[in-house]
Coordinates of N, CA and C in Angstrom, one line a residue:
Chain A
X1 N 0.8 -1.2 0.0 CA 0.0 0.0 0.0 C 0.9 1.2 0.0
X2 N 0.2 2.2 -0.2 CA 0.8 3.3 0.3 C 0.9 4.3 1.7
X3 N 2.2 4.5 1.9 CA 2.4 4.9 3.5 C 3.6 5.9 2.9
X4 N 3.6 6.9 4.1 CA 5.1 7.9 4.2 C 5.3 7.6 5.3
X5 N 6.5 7.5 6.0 CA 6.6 7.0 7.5 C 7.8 7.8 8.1
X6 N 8.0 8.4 9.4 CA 9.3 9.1 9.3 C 9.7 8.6 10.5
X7 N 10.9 8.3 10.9 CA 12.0 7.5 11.7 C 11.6 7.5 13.2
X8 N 11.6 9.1 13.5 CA 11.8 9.6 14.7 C 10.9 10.7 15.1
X9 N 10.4 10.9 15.7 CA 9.2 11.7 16.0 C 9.5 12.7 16.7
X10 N 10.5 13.1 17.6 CA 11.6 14.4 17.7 C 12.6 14.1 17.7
X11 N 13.2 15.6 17.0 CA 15.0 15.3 16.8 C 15.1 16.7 18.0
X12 N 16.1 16.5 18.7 CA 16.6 18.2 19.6 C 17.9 18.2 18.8
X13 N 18.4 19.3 18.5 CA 19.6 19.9 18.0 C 20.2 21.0 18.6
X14 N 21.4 21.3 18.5 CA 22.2 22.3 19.3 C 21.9 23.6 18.2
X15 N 21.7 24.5 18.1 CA 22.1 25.6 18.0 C 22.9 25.9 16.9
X16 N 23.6 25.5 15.5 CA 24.5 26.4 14.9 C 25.0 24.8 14.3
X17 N 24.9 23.3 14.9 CA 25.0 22.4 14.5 C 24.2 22.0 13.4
X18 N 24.1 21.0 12.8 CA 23.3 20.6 11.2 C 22.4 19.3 11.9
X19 N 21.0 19.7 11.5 CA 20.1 18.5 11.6 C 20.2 17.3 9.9
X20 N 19.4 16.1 10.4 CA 19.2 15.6 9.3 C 17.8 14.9 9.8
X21 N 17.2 14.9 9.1 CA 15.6 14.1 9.6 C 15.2 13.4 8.2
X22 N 14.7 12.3 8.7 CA 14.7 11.0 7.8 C 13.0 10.6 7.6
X23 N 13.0 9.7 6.6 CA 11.6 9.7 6.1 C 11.9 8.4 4.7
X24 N 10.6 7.7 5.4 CA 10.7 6.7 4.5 C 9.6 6.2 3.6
X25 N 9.5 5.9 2.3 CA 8.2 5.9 1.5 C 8.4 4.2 1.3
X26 N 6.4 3.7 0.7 CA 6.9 2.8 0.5 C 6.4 2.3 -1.3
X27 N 5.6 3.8 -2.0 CA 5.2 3.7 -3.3 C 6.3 4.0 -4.3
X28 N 7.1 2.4 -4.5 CA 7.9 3.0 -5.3 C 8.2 3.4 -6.9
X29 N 6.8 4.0 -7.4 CA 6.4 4.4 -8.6 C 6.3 5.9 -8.5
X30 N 6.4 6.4 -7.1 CA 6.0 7.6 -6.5 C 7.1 8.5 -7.6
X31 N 7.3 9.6 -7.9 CA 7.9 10.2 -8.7 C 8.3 11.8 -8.5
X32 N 7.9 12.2 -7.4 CA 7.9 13.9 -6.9 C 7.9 13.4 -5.1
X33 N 8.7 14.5 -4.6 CA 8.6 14.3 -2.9 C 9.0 15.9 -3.0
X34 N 8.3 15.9 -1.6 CA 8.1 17.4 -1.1 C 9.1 17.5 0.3
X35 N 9.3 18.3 1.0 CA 9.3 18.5 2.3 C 8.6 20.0 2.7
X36 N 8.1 19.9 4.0 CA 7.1 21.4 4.4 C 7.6 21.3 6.1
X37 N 7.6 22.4 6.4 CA 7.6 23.1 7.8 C 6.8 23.8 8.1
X38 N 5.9 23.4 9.5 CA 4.7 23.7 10.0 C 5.3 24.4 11.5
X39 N 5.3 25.6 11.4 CA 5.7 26.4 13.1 C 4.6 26.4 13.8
X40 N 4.6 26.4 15.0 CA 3.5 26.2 15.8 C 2.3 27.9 15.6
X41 N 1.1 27.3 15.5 CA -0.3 28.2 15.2 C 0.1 28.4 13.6
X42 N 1.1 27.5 12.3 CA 1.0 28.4 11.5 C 0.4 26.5 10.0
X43 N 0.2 27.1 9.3 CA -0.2 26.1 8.3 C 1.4 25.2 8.0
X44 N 1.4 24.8 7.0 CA 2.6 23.9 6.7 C 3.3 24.9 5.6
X45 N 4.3 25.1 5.4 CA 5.1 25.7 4.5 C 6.1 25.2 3.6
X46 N 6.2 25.1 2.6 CA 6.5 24.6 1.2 C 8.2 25.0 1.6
X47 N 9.0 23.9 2.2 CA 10.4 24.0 2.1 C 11.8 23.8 0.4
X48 N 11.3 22.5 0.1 CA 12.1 22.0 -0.8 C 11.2 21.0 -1.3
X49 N 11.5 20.2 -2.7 CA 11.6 19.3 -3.5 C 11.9 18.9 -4.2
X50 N 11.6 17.6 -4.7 CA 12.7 16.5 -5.2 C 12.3 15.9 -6.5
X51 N 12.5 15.5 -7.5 CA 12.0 14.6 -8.4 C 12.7 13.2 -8.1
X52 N 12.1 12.1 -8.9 CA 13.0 11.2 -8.6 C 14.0 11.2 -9.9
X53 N 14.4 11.6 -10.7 CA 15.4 11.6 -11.5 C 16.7 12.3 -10.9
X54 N 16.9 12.6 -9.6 CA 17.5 13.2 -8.8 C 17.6 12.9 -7.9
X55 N 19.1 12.7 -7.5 CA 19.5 12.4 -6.4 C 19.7 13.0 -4.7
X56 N 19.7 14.3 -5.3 CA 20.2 15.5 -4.5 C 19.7 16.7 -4.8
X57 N 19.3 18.0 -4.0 CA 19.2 19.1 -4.1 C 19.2 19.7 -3.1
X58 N 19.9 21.2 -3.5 CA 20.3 21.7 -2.8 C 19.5 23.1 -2.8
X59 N 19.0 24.0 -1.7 CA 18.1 24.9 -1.3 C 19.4 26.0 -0.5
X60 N 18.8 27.2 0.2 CA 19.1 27.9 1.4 C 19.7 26.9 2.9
X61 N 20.4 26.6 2.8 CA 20.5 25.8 4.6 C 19.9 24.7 4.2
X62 N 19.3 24.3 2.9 CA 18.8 22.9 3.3 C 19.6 22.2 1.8
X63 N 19.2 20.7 2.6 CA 19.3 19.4 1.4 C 18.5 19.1 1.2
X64 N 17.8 18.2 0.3 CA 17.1 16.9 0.5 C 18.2 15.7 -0.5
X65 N 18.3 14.6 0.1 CA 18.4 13.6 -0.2 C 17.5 12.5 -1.0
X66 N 17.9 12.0 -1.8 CA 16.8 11.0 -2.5 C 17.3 9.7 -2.4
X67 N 17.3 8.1 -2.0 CA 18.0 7.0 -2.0 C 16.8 6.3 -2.5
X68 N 16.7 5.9 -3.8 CA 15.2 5.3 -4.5 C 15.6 3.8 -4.3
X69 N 16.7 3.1 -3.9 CA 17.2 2.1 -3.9 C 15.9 1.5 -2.4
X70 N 16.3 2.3 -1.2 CA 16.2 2.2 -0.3 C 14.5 2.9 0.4
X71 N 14.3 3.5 -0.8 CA 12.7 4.3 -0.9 C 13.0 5.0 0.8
X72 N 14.0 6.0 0.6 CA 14.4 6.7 1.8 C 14.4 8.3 1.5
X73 N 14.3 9.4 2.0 CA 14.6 10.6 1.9 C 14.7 11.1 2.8
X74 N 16.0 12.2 2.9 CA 16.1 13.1 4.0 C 16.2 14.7 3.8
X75 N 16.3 14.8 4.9 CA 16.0 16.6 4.8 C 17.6 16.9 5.9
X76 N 18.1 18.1 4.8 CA 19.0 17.7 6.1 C 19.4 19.7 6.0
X77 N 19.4 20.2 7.2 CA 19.3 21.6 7.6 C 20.7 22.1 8.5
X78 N 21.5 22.8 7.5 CA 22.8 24.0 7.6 C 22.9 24.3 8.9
X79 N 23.6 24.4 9.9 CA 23.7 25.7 10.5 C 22.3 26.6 11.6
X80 N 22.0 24.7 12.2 CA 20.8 25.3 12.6 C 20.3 26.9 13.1
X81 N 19.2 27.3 13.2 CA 19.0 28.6 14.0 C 17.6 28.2 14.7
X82 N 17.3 29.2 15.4 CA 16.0 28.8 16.3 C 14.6 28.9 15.5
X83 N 14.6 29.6 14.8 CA 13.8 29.9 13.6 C 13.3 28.5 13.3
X84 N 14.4 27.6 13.3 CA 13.7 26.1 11.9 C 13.2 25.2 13.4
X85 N 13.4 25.4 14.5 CA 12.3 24.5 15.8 C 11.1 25.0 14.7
X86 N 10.3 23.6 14.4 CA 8.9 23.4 13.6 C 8.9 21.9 13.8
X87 N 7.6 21.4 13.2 CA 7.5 20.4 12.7 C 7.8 19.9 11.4
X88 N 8.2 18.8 10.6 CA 8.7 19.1 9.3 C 8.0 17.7 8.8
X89 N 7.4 17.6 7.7 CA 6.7 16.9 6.9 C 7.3 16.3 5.9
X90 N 7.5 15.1 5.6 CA 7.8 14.9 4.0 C 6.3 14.5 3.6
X91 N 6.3 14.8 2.1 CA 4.6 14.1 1.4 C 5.8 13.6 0.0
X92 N 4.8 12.6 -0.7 CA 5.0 12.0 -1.6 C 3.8 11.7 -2.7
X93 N 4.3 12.2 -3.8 CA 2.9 11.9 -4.9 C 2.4 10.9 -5.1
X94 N 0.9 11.1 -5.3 CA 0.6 9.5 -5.3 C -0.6 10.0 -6.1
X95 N -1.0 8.7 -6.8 CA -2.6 9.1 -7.5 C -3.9 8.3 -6.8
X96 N -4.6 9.5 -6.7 CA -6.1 9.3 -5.8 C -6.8 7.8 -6.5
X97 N -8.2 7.9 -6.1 CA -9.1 6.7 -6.9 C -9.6 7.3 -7.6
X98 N -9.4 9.3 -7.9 CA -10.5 10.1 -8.8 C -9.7 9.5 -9.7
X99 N -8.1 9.2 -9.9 CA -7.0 9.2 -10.8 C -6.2 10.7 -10.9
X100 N -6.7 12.1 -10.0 CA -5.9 13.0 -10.1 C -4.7 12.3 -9.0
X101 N -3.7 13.6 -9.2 CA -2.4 13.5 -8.3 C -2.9 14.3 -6.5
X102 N -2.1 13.6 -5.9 CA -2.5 14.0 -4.6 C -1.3 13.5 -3.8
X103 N -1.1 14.5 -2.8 CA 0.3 14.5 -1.9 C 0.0 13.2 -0.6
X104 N 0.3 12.4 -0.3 CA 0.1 11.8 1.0 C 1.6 12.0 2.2
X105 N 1.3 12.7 3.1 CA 2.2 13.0 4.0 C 2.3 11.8 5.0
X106 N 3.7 12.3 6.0 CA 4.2 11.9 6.5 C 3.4 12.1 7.8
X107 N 3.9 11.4 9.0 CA 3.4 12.2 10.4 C 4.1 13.4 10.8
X108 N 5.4 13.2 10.5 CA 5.9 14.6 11.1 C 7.0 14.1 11.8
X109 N 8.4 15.2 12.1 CA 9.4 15.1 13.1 C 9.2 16.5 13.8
X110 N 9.0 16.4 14.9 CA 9.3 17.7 15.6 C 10.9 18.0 15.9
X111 N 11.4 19.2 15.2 CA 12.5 19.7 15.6 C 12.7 20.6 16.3
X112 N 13.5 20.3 17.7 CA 13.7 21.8 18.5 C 14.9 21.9 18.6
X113 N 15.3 23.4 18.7 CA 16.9 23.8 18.1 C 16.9 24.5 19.4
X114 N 18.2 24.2 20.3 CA 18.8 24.2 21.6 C 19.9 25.3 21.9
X115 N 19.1 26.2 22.5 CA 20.0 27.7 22.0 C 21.2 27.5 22.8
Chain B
X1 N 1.8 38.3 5.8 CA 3.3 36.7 5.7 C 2.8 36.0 4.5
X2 N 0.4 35.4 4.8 CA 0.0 34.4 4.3 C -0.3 34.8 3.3
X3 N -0.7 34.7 2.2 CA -2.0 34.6 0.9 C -3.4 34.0 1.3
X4 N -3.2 33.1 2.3 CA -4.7 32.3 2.5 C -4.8 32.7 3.8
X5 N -6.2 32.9 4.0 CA -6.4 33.4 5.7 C -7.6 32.2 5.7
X6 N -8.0 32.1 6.8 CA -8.5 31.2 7.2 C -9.6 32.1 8.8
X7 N -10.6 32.1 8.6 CA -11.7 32.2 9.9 C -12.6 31.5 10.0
X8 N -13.1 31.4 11.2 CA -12.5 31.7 12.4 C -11.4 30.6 13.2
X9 N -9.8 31.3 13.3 CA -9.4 30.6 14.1 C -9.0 29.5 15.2
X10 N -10.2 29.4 16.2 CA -11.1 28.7 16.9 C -12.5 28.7 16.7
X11 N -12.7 27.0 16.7 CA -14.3 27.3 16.8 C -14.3 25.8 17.5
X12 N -15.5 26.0 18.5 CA -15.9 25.2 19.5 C -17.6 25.3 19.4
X13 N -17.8 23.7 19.1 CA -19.4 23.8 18.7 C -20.2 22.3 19.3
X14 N -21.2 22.4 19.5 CA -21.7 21.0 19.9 C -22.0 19.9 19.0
X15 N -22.5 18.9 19.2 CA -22.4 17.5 18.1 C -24.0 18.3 17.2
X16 N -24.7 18.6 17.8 CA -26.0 19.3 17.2 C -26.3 20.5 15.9
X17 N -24.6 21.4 16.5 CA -24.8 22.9 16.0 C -24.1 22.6 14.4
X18 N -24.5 23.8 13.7 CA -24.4 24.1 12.3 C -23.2 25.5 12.4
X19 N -22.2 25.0 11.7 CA -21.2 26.2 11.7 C -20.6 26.0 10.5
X20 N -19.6 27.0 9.7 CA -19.4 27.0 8.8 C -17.6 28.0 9.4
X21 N -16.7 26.9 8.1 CA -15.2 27.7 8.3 C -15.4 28.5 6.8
X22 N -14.4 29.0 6.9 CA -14.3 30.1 5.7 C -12.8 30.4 5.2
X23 N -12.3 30.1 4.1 CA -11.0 30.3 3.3 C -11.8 31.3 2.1
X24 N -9.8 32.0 2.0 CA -9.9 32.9 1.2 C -8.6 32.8 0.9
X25 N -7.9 33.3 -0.4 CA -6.8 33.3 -1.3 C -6.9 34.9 -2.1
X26 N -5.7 35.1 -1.5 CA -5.6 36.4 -2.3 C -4.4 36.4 -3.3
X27 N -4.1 34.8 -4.0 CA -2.6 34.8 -4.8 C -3.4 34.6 -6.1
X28 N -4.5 34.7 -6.2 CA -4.9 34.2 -8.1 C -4.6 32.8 -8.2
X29 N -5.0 32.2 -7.4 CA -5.1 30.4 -7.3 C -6.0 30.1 -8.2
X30 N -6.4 29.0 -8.8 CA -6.9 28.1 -9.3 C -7.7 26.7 -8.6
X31 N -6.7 26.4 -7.8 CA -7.7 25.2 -7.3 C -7.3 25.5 -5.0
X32 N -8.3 25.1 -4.8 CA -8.1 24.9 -3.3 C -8.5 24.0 -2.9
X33 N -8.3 23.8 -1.7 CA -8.3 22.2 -0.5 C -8.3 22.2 0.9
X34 N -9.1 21.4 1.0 CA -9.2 21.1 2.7 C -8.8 20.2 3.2
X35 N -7.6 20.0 4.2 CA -6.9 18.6 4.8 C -7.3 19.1 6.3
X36 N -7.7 17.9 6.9 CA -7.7 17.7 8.3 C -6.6 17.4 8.7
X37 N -5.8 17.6 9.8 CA -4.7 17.6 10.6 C -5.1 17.2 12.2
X38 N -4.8 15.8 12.6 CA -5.1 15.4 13.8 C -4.3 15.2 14.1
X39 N -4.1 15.1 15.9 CA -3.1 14.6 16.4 C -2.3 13.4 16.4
X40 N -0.8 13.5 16.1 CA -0.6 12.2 15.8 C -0.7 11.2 14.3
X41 N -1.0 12.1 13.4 CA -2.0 11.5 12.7 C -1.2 12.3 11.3
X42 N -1.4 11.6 10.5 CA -0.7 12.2 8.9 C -1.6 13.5 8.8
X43 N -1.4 14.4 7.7 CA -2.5 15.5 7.0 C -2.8 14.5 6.2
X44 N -4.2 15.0 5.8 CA -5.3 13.9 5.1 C -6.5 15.1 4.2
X45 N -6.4 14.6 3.1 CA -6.9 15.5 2.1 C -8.3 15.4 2.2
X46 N -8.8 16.5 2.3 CA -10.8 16.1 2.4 C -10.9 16.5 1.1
X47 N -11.1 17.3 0.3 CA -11.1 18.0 -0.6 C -10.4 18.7 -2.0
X48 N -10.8 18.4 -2.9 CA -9.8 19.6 -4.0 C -10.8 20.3 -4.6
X49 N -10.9 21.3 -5.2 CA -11.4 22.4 -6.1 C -10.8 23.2 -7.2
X50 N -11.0 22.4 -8.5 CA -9.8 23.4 -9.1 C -11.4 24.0 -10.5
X51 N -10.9 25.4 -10.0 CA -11.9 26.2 -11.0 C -13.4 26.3 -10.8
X52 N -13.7 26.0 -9.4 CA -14.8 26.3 -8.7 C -15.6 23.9 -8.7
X53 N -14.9 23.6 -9.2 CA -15.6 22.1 -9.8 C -14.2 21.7 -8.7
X54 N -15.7 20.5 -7.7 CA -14.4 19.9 -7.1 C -14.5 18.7 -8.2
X55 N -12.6 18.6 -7.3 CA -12.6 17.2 -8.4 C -12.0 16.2 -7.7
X56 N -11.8 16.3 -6.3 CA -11.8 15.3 -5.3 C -12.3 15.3 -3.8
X57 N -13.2 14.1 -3.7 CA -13.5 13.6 -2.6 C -13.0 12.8 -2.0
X58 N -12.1 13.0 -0.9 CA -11.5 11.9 -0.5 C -12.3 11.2 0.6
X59 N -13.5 10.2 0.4 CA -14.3 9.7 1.3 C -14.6 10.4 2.6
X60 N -15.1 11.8 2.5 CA -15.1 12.2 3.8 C -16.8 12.2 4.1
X61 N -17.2 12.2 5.5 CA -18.4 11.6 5.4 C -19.0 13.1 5.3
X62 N -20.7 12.9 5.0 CA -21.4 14.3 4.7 C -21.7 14.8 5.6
X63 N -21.5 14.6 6.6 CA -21.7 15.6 7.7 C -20.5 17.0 7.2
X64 N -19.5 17.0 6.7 CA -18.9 18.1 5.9 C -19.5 18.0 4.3
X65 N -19.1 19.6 4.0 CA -19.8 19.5 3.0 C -19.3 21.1 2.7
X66 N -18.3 20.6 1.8 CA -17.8 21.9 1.1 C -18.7 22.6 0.2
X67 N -18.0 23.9 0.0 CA -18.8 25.2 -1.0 C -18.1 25.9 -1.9
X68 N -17.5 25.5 -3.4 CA -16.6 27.1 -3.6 C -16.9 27.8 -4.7
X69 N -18.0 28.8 -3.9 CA -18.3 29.7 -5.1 C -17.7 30.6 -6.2
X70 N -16.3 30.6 -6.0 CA -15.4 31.0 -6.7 C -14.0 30.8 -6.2
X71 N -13.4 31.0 -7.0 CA -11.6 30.2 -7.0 C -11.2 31.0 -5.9
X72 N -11.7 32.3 -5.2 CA -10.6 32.6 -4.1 C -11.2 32.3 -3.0
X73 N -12.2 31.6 -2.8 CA -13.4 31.5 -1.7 C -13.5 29.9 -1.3
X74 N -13.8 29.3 -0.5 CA -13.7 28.0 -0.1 C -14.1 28.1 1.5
X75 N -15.5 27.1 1.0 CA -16.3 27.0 2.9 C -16.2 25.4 3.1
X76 N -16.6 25.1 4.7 CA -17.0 24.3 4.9 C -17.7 23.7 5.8
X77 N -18.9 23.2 5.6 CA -19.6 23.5 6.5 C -20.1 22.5 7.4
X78 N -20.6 22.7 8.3 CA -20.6 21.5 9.3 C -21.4 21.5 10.3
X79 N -22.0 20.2 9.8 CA -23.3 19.8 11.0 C -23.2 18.2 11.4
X80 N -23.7 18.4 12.5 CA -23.9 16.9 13.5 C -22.5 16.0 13.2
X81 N -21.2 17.3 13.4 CA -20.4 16.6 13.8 C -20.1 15.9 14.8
X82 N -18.9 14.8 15.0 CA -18.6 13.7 16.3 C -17.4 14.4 17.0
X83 N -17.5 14.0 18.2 CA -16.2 14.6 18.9 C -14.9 14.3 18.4
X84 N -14.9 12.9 17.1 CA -13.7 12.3 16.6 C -13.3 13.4 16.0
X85 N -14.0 14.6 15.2 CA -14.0 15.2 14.4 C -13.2 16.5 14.4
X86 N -13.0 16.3 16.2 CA -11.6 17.9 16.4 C -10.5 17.8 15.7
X87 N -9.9 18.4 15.7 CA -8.8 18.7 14.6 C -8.4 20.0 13.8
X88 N -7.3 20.2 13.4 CA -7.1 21.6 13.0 C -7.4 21.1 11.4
X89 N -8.4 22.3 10.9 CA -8.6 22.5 9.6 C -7.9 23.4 8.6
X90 N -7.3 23.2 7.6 CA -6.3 23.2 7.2 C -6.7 23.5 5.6
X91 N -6.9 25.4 5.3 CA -7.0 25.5 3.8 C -5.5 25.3 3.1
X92 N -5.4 25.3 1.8 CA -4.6 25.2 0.7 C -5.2 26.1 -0.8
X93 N -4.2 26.5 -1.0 CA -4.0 27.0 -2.3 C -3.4 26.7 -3.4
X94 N -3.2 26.7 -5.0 CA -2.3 26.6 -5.5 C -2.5 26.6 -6.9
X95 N -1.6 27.3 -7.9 CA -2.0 27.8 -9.6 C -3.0 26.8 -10.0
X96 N -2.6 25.5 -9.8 CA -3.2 24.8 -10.9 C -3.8 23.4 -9.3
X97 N -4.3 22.3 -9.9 CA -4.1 21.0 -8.9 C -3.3 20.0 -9.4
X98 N -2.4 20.4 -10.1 CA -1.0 19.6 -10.2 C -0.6 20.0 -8.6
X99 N 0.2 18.9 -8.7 CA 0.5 18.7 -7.3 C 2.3 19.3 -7.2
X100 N 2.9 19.4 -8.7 CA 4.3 20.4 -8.4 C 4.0 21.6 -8.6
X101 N 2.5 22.2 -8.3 CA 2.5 23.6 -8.1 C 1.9 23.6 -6.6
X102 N 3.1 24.6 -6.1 CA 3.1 24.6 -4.9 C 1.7 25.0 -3.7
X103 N 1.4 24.1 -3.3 CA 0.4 24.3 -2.2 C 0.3 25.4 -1.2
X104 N 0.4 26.1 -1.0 CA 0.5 27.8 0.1 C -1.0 27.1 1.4
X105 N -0.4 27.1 2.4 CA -1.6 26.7 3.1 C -1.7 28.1 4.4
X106 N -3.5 27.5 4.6 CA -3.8 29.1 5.4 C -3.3 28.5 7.1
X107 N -3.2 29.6 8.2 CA -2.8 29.1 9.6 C -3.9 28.0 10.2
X108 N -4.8 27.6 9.4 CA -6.0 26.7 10.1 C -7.3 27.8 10.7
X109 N -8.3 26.6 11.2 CA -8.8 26.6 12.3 C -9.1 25.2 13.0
X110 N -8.6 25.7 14.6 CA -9.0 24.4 15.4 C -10.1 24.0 16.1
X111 N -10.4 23.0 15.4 CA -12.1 22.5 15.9 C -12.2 22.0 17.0
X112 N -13.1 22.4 18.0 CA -13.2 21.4 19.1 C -14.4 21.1 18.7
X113 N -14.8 19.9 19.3 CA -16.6 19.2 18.7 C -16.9 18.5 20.1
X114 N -17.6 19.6 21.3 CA -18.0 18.5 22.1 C -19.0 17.8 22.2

């Protein structure tokens, strides 16, 4: 079936150190992946994405990782600051039963950054 | 900060009462959406609307019952909901309902349903 599933359900990090938060799919036809950051009282916010013809990309302070081998992806964030404590989501494309495209997310990692 | 606003905020209603949320888009979207966000619990798509025509139902039962009388506007309305049913409601935005155009979502509102 299809599932997004993420490792660890908080990460704490220091301050100025680099997070990495992990996330695992299991549609491997899936072909587009997202990641979003949701601050507390705020909607989810459109960080990075991935195709799967791609291994790697790179953003502001962030990565994402792609391992299609392993149907694995990570998010992995620069130089933390207190600003990125959120919750962070991966979603993955998938097609509904209408047959449109539709995102199915992950549960979430809560990251808090350790002044 | 947002493009999409979302009211009211909070809303606390009994299993009996009739209430209605309300989205709005001020980016020139095309299609909008409603995902429930529970605790613990993945976001979960209730809805899509692209050009006032929804074009997905994701089995949500009819006790909701969306409205969008035009592309920047998006309700939902709600009667003899269950206490299962709290949760933060969660608009979306975005050009098209391709899913690599980017989704902009509004701050919610959180339901309580006693």
């Amino acid at each position: 079936g299809e599932s997004v599933g993420l490792h660890l359900p908080t990460l704490s990090v220091q301050e100025g150190d680099n997070s990495i938060i992990n996330c695992a799919y299991s549609n491997s036809a899936s072909d587009y992946f997202i990641w979003y950051k949701q601050e507390s009282g705020k909607g989810p916010q459109f960080i990075i994405d991935i195709r799967s013809n791609m291994d790697k990309r790179q953003g502001q302070r962030v990565t994402v990782l792609l391992n299609k081998t392993v149907k694995h992806l990570s998010l992995q964030i620069a130089a933390t600051q207190p600003g990125d404590s959120a919750v962070y989501f991966c979603a993955e494309l998938n097609i509904s039963n209408f047959g449109n495209e539709k995102l199915t997310f992950g549960t979430g990692t809560r990251l808090t950054i350790i002044p | 900060e947002t493009g999409v606003t979302q009211t009211p905020r909070h809303l606390v209603m009994g299993m009996t009462n009739k209430k209605s949320l309300k989205c709005e888009q001020h980016l020139g979207h095309n299609a909008m959406y409603w995902y429930k966000q529970s605790a613990k619990k993945p976001l979960e798509l209730m809805f899509v609307y692209n050009f006032k025509e929804q074009t997905e139902n994701n089995s949500v039962p009819s006790r909701f019952s969306p409205e969008c009388p035009n592309s920047s506007h998006l309700f939902l309305h709600l009667h003899t909901l269950q206490p299962e049913d709290s949760a933060l409601y969660l608009c979306a935005s975005s050009q098209s309902h391709r899913v690599i155009d980017t989704q902009y979502f509004g701050p919610g509102t959180r339901l309580t349903v006693l």
